[in-house]
JSON list of C-alpha atoms in Angstrom, two decimals:
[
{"chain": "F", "resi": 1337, "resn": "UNK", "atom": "CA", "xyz": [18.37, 20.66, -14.88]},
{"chain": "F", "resi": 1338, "resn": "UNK", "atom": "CA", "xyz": [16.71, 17.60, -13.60]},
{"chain": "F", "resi": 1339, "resn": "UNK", "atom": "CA", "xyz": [14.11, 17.39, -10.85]},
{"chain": "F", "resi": 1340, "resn": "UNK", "atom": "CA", "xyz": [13.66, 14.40, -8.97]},
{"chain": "F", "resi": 1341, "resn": "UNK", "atom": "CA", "xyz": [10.73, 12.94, -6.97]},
{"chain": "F", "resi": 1342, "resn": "UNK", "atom": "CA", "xyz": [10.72, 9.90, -4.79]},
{"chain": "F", "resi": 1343, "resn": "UNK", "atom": "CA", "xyz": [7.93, 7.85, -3.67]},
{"chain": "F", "resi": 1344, "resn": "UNK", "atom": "CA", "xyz": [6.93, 4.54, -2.53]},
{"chain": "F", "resi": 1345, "resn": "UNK", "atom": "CA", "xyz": [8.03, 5.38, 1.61]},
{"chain": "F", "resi": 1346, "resn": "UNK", "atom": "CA", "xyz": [6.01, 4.16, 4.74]},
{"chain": "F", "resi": 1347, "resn": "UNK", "atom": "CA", "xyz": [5.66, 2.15, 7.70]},
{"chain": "F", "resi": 1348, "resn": "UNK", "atom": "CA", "xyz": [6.62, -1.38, 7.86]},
{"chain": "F", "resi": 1349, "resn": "UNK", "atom": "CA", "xyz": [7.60, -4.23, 10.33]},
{"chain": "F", "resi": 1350, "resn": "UNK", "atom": "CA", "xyz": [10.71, -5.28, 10.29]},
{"chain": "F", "resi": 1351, "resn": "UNK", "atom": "CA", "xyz": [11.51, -8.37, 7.86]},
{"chain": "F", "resi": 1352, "resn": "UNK", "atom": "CA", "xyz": [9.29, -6.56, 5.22]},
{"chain": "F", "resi": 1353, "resn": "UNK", "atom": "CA", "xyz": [9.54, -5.10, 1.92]},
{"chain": "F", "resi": 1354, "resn": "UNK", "atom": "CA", "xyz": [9.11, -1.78, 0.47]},
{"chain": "F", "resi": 1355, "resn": "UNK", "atom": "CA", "xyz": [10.30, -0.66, -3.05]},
{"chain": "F", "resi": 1356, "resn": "UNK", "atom": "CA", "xyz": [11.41, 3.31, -3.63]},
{"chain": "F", "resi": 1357, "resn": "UNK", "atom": "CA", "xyz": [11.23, 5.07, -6.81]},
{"chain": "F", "resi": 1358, "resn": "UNK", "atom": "CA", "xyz": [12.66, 7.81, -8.16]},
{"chain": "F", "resi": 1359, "resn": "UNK", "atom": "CA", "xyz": [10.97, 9.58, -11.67]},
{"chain": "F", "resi": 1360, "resn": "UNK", "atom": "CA", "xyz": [13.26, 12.36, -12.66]},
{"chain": "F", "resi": 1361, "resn": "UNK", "atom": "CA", "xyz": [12.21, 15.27, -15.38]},
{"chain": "F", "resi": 1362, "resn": "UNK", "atom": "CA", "xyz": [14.19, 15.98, -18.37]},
{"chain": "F", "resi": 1363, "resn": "UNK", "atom": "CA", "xyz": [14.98, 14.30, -21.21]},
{"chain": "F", "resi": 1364, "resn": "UNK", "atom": "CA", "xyz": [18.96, 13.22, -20.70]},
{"chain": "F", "resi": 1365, "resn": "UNK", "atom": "CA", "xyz": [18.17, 10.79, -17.46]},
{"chain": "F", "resi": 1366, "resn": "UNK", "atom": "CA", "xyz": [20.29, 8.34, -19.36]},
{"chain": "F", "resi": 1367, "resn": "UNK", "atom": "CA", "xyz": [23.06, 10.87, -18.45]},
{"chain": "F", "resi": 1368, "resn": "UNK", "atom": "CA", "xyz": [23.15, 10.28, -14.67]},
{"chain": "F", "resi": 1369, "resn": "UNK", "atom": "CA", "xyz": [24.02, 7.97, -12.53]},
{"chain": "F", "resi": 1370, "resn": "UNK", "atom": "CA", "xyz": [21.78, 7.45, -9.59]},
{"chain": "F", "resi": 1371, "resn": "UNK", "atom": "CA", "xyz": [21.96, 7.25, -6.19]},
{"chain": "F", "resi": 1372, "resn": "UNK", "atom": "CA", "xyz": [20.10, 6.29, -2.84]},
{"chain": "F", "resi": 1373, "resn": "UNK", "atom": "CA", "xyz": [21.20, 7.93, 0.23]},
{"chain": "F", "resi": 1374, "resn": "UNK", "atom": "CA", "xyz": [19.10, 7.92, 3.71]},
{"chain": "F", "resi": 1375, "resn": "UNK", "atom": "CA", "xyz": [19.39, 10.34, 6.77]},
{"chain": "F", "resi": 1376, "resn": "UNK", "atom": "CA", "xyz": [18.11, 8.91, 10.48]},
{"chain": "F", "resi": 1377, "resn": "UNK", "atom": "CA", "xyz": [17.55, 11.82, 12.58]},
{"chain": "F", "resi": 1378, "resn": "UNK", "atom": "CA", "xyz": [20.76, 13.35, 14.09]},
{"chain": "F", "resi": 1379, "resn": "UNK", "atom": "CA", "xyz": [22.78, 11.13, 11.66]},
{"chain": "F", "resi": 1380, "resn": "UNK", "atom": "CA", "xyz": [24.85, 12.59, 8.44]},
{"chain": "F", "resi": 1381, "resn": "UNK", "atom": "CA", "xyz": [23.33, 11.64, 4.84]},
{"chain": "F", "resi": 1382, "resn": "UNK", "atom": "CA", "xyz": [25.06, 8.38, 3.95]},
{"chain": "F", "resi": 1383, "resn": "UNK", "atom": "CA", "xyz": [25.21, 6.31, 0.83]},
{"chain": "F", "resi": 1384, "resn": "UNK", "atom": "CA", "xyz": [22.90, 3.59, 0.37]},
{"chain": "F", "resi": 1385, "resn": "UNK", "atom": "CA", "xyz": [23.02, 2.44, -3.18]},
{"chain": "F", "resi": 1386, "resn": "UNK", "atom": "CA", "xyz": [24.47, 3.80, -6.82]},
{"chain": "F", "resi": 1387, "resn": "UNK", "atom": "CA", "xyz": [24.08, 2.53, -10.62]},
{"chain": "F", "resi": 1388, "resn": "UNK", "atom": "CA", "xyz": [25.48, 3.77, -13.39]},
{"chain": "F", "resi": 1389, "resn": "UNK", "atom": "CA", "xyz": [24.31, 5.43, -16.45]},
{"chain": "F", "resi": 1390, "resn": "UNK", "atom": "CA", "xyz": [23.31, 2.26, -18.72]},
{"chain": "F", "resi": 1391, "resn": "UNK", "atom": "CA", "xyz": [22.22, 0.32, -15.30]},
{"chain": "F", "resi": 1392, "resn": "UNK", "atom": "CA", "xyz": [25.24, -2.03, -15.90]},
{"chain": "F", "resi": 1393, "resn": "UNK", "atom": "CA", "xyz": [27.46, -0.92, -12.49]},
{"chain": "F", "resi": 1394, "resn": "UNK", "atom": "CA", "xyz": [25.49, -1.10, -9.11]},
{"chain": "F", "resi": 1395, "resn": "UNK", "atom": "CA", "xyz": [26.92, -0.60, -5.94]},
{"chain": "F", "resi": 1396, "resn": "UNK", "atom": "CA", "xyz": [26.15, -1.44, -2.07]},
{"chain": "F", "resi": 1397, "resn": "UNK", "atom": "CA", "xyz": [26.85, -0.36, 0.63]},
{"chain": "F", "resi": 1398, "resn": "UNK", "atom": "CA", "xyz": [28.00, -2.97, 3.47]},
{"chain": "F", "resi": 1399, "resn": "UNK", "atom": "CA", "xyz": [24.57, -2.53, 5.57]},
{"chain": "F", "resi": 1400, "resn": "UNK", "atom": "CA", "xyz": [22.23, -3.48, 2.54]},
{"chain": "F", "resi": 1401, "resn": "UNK", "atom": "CA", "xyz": [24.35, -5.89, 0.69]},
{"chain": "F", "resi": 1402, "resn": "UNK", "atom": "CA", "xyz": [21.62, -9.12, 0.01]},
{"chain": "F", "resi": 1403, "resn": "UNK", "atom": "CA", "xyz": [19.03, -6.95, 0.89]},
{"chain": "F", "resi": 1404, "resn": "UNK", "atom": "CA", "xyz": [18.71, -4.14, -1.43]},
{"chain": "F", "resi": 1405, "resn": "UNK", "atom": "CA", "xyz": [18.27, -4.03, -5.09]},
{"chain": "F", "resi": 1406, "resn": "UNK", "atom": "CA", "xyz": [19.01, -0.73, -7.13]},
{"chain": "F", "resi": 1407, "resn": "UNK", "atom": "CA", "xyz": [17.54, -0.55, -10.83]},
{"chain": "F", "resi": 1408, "resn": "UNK", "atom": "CA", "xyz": [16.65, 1.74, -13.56]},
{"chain": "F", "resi": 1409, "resn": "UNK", "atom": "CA", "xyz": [14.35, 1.70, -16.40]},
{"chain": "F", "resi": 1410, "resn": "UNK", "atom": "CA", "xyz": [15.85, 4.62, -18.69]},
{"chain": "F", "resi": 1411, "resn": "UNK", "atom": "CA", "xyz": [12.61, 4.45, -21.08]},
{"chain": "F", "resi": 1412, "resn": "UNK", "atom": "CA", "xyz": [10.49, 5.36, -17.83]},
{"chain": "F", "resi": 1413, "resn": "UNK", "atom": "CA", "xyz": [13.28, 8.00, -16.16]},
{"chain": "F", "resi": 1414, "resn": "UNK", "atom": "CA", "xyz": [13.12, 5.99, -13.22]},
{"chain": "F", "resi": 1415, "resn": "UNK", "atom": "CA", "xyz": [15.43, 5.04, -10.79]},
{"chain": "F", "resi": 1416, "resn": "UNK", "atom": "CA", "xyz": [13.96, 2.28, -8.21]},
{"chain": "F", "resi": 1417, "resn": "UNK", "atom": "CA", "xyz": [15.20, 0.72, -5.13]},
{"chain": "F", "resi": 1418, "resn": "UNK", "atom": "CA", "xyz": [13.36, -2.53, -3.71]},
{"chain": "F", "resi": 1419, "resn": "UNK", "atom": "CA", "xyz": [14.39, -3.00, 0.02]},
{"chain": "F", "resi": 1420, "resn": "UNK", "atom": "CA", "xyz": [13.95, -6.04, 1.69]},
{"chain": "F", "resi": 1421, "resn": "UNK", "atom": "CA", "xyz": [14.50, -7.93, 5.46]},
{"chain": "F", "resi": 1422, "resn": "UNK", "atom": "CA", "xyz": [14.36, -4.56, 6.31]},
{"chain": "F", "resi": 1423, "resn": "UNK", "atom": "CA", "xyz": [15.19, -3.81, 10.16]},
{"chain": "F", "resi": 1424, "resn": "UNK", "atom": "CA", "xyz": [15.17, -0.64, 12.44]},
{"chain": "F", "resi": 1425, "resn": "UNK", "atom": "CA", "xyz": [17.91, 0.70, 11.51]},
{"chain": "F", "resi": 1426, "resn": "UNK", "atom": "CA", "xyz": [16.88, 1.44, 8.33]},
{"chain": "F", "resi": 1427, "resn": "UNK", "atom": "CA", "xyz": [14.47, 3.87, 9.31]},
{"chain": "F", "resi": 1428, "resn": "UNK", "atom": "CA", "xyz": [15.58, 7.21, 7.81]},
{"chain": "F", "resi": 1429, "resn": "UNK", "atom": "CA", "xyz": [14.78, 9.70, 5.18]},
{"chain": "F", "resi": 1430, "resn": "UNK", "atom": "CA", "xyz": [15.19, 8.25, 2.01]},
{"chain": "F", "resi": 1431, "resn": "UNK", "atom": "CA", "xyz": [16.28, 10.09, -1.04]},
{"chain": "F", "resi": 1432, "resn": "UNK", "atom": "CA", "xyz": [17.90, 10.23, -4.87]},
{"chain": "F", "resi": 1433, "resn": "UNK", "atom": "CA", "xyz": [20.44, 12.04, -6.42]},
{"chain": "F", "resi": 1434, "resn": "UNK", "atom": "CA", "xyz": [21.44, 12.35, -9.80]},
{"chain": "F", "resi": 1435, "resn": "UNK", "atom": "CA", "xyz": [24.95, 12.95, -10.68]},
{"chain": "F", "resi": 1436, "resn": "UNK", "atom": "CA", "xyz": [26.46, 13.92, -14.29]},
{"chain": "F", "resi": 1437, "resn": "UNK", "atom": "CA", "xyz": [28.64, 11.51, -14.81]},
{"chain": "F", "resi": 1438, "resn": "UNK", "atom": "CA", "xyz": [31.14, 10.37, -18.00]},
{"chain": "F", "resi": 1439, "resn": "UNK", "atom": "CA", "xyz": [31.26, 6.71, -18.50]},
{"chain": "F", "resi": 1440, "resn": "UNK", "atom": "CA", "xyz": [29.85, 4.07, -15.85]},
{"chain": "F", "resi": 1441, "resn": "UNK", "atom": "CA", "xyz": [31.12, 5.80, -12.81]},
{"chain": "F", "resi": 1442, "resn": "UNK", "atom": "CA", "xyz": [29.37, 5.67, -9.99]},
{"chain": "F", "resi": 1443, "resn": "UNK", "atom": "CA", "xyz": [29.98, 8.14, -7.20]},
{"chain": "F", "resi": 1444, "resn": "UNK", "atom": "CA", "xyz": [29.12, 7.29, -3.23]},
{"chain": "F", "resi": 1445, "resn": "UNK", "atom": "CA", "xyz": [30.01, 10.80, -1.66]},
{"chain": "F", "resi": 1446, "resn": "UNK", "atom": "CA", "xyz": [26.91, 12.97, -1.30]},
{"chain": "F", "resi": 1447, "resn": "UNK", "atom": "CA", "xyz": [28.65, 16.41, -2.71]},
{"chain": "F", "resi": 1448, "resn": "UNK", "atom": "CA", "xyz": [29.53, 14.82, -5.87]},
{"chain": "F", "resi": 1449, "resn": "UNK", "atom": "CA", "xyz": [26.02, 14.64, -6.69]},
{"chain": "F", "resi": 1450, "resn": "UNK", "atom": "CA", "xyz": [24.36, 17.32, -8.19]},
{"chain": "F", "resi": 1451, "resn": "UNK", "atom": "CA", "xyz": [20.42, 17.00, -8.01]},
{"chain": "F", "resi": 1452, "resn": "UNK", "atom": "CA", "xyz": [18.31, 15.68, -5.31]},
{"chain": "F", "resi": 1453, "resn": "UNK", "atom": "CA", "xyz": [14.97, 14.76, -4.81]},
{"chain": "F", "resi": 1454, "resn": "UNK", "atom": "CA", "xyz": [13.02, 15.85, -1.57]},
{"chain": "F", "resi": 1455, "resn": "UNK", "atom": "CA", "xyz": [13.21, 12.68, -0.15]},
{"chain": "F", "resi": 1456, "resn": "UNK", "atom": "CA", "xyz": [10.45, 10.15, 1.74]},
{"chain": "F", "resi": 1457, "resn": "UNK", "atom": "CA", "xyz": [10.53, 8.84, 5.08]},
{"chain": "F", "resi": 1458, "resn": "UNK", "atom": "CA", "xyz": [10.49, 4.52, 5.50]},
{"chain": "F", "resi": 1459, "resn": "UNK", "atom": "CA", "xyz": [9.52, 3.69, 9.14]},
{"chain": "F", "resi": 1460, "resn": "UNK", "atom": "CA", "xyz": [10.63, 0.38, 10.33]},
{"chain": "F", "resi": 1461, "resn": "UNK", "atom": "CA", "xyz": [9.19, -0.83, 13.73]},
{"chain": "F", "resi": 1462, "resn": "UNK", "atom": "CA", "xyz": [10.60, -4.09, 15.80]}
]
């Protein structure tokens, strides 16, 4: 069991910066690879960002290529993601998942993870 709680969400104009984290419980975080998804309102979950177990894989997807940057600092059980030019349409839930993984895969379909944290909301206005 792992339990996962984001922070780090708010309101911000567009072209700024926010940076997400993600501190999980437990004592095997090094066994998961993490993931960002978001969720606009009438929209399905979608994948936003993914790194592997040792941090050495990351992986974008097309909307936040350049503009995000996933990390994790396994000492600290934290998973982070630093968003910046952000526009609009990034406004959406936020949230992380952890997924028990073998190896350095990284998953990008929602089911395949297996924890999630409760999410928090970023709010970007034009």
């Amino acid at each position: 069991q792992v339990q996962l709680v984001e922070s780090g969400g708010g309101l911000v104009q567009a072209g700024g910066s926010l940076r997400l984290s993600c501190a999980a419980s437990g004592r095997t975080f090094n066994n998961y690879a993490m993931g960002w998804f978001r969720q606009a309102p009438g929209k399905e979950r979608e994948f936003v960002s993914g790194i592997s177990t040792s941090g050495g894989r990351t992986y974008y997807a097309d909307f936040v290529k350049g503009r995000f940057t996933i990390s994790r600092d396994n000492a600290k059980n934290t998973v982070y993601l630093q968003m910046n030019s952000l526009k609009p349409e990034d406004t959406a839930v936020y949230y992380c998942a952890a997924d028990v993984v073998l190896g350095e895969r990284v998953n990008t379909a929602p089911h395949k993870y297996n924890y999630w944290g409760q999410g928090t909301q970023v709010t970007v206005s034009s």
